mmCIF file with all atom_site columns, C-alpha atoms in Angstrom:
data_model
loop_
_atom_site.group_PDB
_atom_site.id
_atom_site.type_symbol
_atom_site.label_atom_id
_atom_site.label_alt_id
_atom_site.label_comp_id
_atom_site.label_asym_id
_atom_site.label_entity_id
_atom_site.label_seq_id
_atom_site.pdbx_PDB_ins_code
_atom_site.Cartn_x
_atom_site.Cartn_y
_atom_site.Cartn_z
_atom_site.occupancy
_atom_site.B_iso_or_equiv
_atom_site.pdbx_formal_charge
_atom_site.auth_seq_id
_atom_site.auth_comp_id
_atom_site.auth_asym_id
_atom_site.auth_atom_id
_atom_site.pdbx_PDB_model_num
ATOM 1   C CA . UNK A 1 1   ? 21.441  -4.668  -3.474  1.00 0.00 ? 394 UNK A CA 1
ATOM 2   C CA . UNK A 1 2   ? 19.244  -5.342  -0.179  1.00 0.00 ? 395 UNK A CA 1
ATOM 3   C CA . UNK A 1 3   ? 15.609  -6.052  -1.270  1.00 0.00 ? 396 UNK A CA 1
ATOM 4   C CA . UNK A 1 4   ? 14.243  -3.030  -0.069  1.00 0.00 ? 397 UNK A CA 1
ATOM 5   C CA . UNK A 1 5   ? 16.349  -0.979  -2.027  1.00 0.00 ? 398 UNK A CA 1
ATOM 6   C CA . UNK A 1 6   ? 16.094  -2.556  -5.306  1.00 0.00 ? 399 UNK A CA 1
ATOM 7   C CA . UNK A 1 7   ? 12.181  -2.760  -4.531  1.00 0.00 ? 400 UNK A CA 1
ATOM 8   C CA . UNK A 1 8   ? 12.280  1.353   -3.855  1.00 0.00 ? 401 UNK A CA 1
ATOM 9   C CA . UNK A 1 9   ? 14.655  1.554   -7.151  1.00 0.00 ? 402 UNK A CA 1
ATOM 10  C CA . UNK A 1 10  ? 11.959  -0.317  -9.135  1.00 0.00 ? 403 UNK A CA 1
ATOM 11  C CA . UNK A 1 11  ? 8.539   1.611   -7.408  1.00 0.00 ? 404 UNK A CA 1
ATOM 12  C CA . UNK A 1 12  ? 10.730  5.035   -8.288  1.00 0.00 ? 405 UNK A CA 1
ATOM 13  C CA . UNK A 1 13  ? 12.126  3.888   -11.533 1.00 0.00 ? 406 UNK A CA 1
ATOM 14  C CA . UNK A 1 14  ? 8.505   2.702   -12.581 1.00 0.00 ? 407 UNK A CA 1
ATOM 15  C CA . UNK A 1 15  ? 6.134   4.884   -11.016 1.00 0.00 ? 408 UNK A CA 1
ATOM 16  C CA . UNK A 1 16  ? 7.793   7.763   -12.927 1.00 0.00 ? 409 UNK A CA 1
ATOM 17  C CA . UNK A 1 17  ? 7.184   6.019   -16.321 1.00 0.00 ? 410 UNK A CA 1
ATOM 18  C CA . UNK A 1 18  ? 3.587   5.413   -15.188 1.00 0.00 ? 411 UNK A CA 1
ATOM 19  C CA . UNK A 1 19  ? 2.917   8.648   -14.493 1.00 0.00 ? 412 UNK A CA 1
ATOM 20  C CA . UNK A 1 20  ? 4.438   10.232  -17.643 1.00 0.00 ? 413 UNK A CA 1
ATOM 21  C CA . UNK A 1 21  ? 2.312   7.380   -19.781 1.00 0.00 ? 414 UNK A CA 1
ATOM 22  C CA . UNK A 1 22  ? -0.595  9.025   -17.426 1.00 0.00 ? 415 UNK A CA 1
ATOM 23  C CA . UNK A 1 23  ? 0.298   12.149  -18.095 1.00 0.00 ? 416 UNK A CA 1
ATOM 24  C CA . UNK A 1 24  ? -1.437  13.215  -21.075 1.00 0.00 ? 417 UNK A CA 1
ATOM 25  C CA . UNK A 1 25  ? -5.225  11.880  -19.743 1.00 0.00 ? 418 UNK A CA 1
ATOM 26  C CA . UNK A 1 26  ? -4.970  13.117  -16.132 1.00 0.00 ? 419 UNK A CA 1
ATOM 27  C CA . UNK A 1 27  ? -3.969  16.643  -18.295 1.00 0.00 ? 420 UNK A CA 1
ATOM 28  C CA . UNK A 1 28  ? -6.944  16.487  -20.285 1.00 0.00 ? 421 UNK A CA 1
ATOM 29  C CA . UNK A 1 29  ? -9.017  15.335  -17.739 1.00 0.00 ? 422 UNK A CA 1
ATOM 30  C CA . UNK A 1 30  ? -7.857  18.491  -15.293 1.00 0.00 ? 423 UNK A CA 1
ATOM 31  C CA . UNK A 1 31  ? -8.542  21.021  -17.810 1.00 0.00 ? 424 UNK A CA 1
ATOM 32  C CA . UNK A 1 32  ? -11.524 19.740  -18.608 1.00 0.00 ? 425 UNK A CA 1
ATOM 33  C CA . UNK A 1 33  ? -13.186 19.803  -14.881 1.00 0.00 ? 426 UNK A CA 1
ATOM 34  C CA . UNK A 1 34  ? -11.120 22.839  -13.314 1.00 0.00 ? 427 UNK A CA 1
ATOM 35  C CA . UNK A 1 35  ? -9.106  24.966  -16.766 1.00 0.00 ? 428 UNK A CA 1
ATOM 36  C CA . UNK A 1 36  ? -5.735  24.584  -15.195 1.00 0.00 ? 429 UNK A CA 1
ATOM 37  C CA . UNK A 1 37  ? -3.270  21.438  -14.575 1.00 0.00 ? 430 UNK A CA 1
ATOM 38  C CA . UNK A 1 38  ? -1.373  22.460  -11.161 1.00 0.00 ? 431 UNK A CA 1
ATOM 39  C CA . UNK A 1 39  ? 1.851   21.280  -9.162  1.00 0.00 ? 432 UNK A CA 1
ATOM 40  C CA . UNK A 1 40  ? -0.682  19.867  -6.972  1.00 0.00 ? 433 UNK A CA 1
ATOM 41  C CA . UNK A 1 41  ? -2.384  17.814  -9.701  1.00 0.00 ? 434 UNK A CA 1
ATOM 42  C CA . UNK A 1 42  ? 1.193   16.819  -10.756 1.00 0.00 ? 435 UNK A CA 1
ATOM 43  C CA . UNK A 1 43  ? 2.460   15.898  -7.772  1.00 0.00 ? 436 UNK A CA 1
ATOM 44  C CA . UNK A 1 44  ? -0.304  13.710  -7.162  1.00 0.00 ? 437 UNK A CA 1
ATOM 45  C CA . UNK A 1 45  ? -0.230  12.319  -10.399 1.00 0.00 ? 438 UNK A CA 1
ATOM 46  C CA . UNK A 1 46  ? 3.621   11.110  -9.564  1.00 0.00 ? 439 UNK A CA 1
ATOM 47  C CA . UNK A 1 47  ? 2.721   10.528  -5.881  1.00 0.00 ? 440 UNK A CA 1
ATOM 48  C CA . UNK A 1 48  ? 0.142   8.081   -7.358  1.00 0.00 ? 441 UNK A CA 1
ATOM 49  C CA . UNK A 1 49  ? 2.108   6.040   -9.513  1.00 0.00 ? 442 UNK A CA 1
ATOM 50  C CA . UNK A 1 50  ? 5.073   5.632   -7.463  1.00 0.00 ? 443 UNK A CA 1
ATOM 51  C CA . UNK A 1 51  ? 3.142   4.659   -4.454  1.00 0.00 ? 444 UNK A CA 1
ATOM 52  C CA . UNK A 1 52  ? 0.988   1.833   -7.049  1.00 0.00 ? 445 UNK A CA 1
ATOM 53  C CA . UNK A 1 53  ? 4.143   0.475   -7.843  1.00 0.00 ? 446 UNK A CA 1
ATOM 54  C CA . UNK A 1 54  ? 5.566   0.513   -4.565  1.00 0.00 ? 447 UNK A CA 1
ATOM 55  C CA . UNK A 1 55  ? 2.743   -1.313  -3.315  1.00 0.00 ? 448 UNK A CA 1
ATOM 56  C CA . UNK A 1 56  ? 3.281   -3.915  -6.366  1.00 0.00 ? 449 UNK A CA 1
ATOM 57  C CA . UNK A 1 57  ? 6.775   -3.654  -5.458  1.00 0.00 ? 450 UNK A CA 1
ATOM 58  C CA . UNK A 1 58  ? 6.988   -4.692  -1.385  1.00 0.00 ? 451 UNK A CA 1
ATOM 59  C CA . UNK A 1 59  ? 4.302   -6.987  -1.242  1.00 0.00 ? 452 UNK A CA 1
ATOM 60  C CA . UNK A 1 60  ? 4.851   -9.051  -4.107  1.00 0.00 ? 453 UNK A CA 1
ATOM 61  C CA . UNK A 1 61  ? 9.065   -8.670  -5.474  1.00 0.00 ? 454 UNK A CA 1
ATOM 62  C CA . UNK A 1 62  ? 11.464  -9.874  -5.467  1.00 0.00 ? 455 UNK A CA 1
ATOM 63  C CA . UNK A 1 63  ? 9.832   -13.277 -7.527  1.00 0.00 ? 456 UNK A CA 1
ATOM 64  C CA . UNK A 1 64  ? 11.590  -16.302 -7.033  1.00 0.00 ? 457 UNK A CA 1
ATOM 65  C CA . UNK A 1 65  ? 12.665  -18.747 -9.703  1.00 0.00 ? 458 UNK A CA 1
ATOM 66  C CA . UNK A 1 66  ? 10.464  -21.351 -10.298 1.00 0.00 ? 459 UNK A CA 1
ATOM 67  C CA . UNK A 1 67  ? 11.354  -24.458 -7.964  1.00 0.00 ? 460 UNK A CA 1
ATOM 68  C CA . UNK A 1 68  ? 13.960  -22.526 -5.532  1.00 0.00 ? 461 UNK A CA 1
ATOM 69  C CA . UNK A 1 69  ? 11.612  -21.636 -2.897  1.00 0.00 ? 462 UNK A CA 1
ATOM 70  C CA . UNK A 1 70  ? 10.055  -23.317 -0.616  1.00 0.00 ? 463 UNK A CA 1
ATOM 71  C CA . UNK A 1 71  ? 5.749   -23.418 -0.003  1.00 0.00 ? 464 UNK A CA 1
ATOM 72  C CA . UNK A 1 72  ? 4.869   -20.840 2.468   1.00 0.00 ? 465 UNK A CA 1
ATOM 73  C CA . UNK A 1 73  ? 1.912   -22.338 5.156   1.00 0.00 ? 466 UNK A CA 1
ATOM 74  C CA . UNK A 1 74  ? -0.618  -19.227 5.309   1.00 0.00 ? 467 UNK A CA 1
ATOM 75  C CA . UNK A 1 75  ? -1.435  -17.913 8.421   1.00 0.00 ? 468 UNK A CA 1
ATOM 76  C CA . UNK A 1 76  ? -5.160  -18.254 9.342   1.00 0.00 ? 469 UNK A CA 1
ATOM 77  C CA . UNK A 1 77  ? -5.306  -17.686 12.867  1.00 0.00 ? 470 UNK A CA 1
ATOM 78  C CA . UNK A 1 78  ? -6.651  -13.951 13.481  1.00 0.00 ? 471 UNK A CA 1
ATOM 79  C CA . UNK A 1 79  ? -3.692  -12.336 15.592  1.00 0.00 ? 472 UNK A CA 1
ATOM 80  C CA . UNK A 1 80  ? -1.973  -14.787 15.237  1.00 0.00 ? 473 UNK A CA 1
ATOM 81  C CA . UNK A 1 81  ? 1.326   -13.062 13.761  1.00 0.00 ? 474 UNK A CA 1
ATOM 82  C CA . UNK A 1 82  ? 0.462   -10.256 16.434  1.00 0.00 ? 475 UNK A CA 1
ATOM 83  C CA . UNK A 1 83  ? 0.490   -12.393 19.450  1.00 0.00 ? 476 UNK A CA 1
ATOM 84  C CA . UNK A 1 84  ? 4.536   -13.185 18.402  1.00 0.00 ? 477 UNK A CA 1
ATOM 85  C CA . UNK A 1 85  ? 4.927   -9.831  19.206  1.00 0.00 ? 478 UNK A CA 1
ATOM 86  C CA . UNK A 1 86  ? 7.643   -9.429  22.151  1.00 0.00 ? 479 UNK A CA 1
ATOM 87  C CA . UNK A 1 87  ? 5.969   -7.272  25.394  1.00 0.00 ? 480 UNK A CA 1
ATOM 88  C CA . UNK A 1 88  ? 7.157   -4.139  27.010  1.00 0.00 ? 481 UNK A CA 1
ATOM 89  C CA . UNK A 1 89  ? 8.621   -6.504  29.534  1.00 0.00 ? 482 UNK A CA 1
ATOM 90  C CA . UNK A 1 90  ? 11.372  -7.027  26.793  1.00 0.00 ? 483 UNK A CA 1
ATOM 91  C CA . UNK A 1 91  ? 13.064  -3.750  26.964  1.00 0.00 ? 484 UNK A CA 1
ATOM 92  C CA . UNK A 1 92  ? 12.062  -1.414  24.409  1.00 0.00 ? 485 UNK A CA 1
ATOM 93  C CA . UNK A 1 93  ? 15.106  -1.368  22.174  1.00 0.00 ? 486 UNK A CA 1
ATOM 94  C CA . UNK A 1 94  ? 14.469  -5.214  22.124  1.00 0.00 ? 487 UNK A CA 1
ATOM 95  C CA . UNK A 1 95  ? 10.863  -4.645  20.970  1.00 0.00 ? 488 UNK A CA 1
ATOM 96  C CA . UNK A 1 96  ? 11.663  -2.140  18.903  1.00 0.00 ? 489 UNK A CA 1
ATOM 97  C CA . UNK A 1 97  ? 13.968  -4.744  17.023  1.00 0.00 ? 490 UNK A CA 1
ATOM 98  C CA . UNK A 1 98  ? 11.384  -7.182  16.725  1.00 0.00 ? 491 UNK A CA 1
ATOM 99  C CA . UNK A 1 99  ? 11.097  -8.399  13.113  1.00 0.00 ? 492 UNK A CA 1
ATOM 100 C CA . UNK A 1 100 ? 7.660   -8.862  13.596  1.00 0.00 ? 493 UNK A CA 1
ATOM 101 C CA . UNK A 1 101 ? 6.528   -5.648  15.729  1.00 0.00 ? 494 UNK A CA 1
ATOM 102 C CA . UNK A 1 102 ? 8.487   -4.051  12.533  1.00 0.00 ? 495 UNK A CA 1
ATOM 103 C CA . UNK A 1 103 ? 6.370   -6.461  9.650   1.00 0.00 ? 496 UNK A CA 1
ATOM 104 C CA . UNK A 1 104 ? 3.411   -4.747  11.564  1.00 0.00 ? 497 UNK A CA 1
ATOM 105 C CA . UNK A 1 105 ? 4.238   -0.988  11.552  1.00 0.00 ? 498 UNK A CA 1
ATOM 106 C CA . UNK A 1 106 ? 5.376   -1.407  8.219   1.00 0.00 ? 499 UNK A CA 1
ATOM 107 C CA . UNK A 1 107 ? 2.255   -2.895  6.763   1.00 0.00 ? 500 UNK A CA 1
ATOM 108 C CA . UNK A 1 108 ? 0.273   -0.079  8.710   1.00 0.00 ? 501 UNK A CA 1
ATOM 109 C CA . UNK A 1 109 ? 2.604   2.690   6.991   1.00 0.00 ? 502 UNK A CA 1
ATOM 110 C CA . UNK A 1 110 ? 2.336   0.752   3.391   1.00 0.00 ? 503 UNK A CA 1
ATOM 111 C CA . UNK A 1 111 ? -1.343  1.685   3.141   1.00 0.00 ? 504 UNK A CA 1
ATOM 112 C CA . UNK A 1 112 ? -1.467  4.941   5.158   1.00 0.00 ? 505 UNK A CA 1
ATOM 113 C CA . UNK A 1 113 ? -0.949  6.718   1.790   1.00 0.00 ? 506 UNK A CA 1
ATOM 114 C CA . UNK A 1 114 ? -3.823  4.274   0.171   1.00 0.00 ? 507 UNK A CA 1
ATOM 115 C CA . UNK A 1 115 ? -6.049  5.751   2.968   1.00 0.00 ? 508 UNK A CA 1
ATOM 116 C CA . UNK A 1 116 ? -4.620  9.700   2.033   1.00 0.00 ? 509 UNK A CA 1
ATOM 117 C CA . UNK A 1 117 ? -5.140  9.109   -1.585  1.00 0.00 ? 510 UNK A CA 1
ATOM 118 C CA . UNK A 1 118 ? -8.726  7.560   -1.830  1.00 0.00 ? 511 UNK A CA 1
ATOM 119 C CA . UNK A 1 119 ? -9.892  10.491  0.789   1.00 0.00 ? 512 UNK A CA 1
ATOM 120 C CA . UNK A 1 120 ? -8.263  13.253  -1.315  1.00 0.00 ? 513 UNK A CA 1
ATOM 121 C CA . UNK A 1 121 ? -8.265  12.049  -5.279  1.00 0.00 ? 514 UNK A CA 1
ATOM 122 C CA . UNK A 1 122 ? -10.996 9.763   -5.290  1.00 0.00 ? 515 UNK A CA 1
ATOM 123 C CA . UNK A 1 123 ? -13.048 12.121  -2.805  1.00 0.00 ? 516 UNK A CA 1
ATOM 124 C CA . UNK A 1 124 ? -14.563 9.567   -0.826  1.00 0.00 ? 517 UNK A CA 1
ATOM 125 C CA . UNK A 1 125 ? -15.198 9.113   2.667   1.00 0.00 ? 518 UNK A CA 1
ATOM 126 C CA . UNK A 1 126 ? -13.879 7.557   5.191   1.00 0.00 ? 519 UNK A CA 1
ATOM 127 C CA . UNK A 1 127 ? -15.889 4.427   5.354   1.00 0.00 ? 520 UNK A CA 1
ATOM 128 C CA . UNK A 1 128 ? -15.004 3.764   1.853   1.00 0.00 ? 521 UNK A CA 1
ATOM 129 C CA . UNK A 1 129 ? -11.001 4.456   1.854   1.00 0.00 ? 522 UNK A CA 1
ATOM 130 C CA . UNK A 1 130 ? -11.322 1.819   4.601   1.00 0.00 ? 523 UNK A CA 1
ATOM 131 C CA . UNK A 1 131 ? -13.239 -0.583  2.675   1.00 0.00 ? 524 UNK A CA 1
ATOM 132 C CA . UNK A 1 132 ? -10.873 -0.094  0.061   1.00 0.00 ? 525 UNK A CA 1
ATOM 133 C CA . UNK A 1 133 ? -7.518  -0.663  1.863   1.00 0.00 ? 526 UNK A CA 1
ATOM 134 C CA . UNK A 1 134 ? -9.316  -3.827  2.837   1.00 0.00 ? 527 UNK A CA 1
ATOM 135 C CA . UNK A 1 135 ? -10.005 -4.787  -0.696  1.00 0.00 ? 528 UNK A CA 1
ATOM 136 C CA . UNK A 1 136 ? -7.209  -3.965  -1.901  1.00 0.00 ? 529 UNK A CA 1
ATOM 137 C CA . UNK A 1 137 ? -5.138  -5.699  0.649   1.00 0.00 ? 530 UNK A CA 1
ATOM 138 C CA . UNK A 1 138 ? -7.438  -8.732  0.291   1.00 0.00 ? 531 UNK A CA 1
ATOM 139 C CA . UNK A 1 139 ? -6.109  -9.212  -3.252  1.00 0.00 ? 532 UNK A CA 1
ATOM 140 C CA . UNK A 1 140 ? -3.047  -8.719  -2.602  1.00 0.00 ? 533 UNK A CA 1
ATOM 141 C CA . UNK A 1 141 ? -2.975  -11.439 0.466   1.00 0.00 ? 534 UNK A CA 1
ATOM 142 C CA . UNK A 1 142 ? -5.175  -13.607 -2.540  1.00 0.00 ? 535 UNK A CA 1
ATOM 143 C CA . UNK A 1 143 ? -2.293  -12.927 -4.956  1.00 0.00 ? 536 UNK A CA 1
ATOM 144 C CA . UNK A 1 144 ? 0.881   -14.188 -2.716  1.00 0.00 ? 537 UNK A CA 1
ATOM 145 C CA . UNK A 1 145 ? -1.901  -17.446 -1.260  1.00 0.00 ? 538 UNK A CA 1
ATOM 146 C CA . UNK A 1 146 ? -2.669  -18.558 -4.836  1.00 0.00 ? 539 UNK A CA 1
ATOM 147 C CA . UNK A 1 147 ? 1.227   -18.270 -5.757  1.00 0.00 ? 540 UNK A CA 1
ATOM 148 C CA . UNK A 1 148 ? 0.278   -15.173 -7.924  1.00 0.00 ? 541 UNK A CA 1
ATOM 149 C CA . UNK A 1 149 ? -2.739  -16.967 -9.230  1.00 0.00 ? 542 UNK A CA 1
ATOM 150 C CA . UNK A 1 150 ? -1.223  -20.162 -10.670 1.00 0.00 ? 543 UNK A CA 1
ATOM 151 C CA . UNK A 1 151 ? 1.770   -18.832 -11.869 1.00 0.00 ? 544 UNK A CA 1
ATOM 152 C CA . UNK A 1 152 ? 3.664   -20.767 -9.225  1.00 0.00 ? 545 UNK A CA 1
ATOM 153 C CA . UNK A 1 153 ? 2.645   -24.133 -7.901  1.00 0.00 ? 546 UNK A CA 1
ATOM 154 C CA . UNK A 1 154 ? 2.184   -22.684 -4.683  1.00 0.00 ? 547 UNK A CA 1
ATOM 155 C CA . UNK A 1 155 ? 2.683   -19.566 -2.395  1.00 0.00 ? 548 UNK A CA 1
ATOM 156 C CA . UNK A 1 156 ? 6.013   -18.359 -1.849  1.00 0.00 ? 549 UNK A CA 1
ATOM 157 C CA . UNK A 1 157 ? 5.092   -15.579 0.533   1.00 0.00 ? 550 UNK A CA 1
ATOM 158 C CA . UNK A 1 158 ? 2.969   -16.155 3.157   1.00 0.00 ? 551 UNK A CA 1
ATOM 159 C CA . UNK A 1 159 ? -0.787  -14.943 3.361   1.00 0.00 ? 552 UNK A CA 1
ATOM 160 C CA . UNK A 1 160 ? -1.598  -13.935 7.051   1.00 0.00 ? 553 UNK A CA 1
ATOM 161 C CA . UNK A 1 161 ? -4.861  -12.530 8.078   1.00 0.00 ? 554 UNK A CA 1
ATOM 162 C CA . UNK A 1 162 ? -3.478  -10.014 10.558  1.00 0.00 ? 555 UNK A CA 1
ATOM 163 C CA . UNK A 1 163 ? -1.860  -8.606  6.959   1.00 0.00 ? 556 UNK A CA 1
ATOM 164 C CA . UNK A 1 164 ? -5.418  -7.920  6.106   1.00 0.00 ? 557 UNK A CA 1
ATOM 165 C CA . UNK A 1 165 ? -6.565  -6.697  9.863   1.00 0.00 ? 558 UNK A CA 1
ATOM 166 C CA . UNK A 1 166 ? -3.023  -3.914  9.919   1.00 0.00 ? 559 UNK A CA 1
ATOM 167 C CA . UNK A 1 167 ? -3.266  -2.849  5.884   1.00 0.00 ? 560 UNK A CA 1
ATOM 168 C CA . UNK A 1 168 ? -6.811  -1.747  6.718   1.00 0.00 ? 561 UNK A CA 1
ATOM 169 C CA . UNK A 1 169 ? -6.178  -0.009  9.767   1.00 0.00 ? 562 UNK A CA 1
ATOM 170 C CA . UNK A 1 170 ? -3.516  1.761   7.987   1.00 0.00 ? 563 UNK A CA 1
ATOM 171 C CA . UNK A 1 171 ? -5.590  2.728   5.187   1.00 0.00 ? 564 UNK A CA 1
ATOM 172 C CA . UNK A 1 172 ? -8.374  4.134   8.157   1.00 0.00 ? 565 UNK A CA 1
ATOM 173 C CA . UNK A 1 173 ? -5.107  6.031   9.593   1.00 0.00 ? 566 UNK A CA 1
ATOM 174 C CA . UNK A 1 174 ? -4.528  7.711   6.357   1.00 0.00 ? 567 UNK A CA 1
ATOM 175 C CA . UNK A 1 175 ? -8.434  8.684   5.786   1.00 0.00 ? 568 UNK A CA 1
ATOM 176 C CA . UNK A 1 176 ? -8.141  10.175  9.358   1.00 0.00 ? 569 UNK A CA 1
ATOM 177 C CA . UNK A 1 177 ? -4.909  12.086  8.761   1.00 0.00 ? 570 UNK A CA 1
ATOM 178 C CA . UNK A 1 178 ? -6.618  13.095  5.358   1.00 0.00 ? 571 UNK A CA 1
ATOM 179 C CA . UNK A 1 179 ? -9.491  14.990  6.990   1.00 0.00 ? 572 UNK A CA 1
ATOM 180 C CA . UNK A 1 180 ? -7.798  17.950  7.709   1.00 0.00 ? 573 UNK A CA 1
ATOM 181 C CA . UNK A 1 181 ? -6.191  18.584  4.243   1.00 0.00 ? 574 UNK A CA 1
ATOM 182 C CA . UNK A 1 182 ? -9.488  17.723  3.018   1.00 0.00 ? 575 UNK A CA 1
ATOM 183 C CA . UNK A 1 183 ? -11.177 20.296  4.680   1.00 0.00 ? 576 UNK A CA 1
ATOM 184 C CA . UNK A 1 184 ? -8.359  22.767  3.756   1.00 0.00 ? 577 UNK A CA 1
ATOM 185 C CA . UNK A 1 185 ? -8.929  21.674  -0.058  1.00 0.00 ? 578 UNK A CA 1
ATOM 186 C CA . UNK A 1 186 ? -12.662 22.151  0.115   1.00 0.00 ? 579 UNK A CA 1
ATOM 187 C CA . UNK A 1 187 ? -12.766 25.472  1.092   1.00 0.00 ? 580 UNK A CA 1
ATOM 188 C CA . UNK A 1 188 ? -13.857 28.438  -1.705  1.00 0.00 ? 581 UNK A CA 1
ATOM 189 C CA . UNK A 1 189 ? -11.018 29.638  -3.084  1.00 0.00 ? 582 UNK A CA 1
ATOM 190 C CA . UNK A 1 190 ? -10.928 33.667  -2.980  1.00 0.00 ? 583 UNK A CA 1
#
């Protein structure tokens, strides 16, 4: 099974037992501040949990066993894994097929939904669901440097700091796209 499957297998397959262990105190919790529990407030709820665990899952799965892999170097240089990006001059099937025009897109769409979920469940702004795709993708970059904090002599996926610079902008992208639905969500109901 290709990585990416078994890693969507595992975010699916866990997420759903996250959110039924969740179930019972986001319940309580919704009756409590609006009487009702909703498909939207359940759909969330699963939303939620899959993405965490997708998150958990692509950045950080498959783990190796100890003393098969080899130290990753970390990337410091800012743009530095976004300068290896192939120009227009290329063709654009051939840039399309870039691994790492693809690593880039694909960090930007991991944390869209990061930037969708902090603007609509959390209710904060814009500014903040930034700031907190940041954080969040800080620790996560932290996480594969430190070789999962310890647990492995050293990192076996790489930490770059254009990671950091495209997981935020993705989680600003999703705030953005959020502000619509937001508004549509904050309006009196009749």
């Amino acid at each position: 099974m290709p990585a990416q499957l078994f890693n969507a297998v595992v975010a699916i397959g866990l997420g759903t037992v996250v959110s039924v262990l969740l179930f019972v105190p986001v319940a309580a919790y919704q009756y409590r501040r609006d009487g009702e529990l909703s498909p939207r407030d359940l759909t969330v709820l699963v939303s939620a949990a899959v993405y965490s665990v997708a998150l958990w899952t692509y950045t950080l799965l498959p783990l190796p066993d100890r003393g098969s892999f080899r130290c990753r170097v970390p990337q410091t240089e800012l743009f530095g894994t976004i300068e290896d990006i192939g120009g227009p001059a290329d063709g654009l099937q051939v840039l399309l097929r870039d691994p790492v025009l693809q690593q880039v897109l694909l960090n930007v769409l991991l944390f869209v939904p990061f930037g969708v979920l902090v603007r609509l469940v959390l209710q904060r702004g814009v500014l903040a669901s930034t700031v907190a795709g940041f954080s969040v993708s800080l620790l996560i970059e932290l996480t594969q440097r430190t070789g999962v904090w310890g647990f492995f002599g050293c990192a076996y996926r790489k930490f770059d700091v254009d990671d950091l610079l495209v997981n935020t902008l993705g989680a600003l992208v999703g705030a953005l796209l959020a502000l619509p639905l937001r508004e549509q969500r904050d309006q009196p109901r009749p």
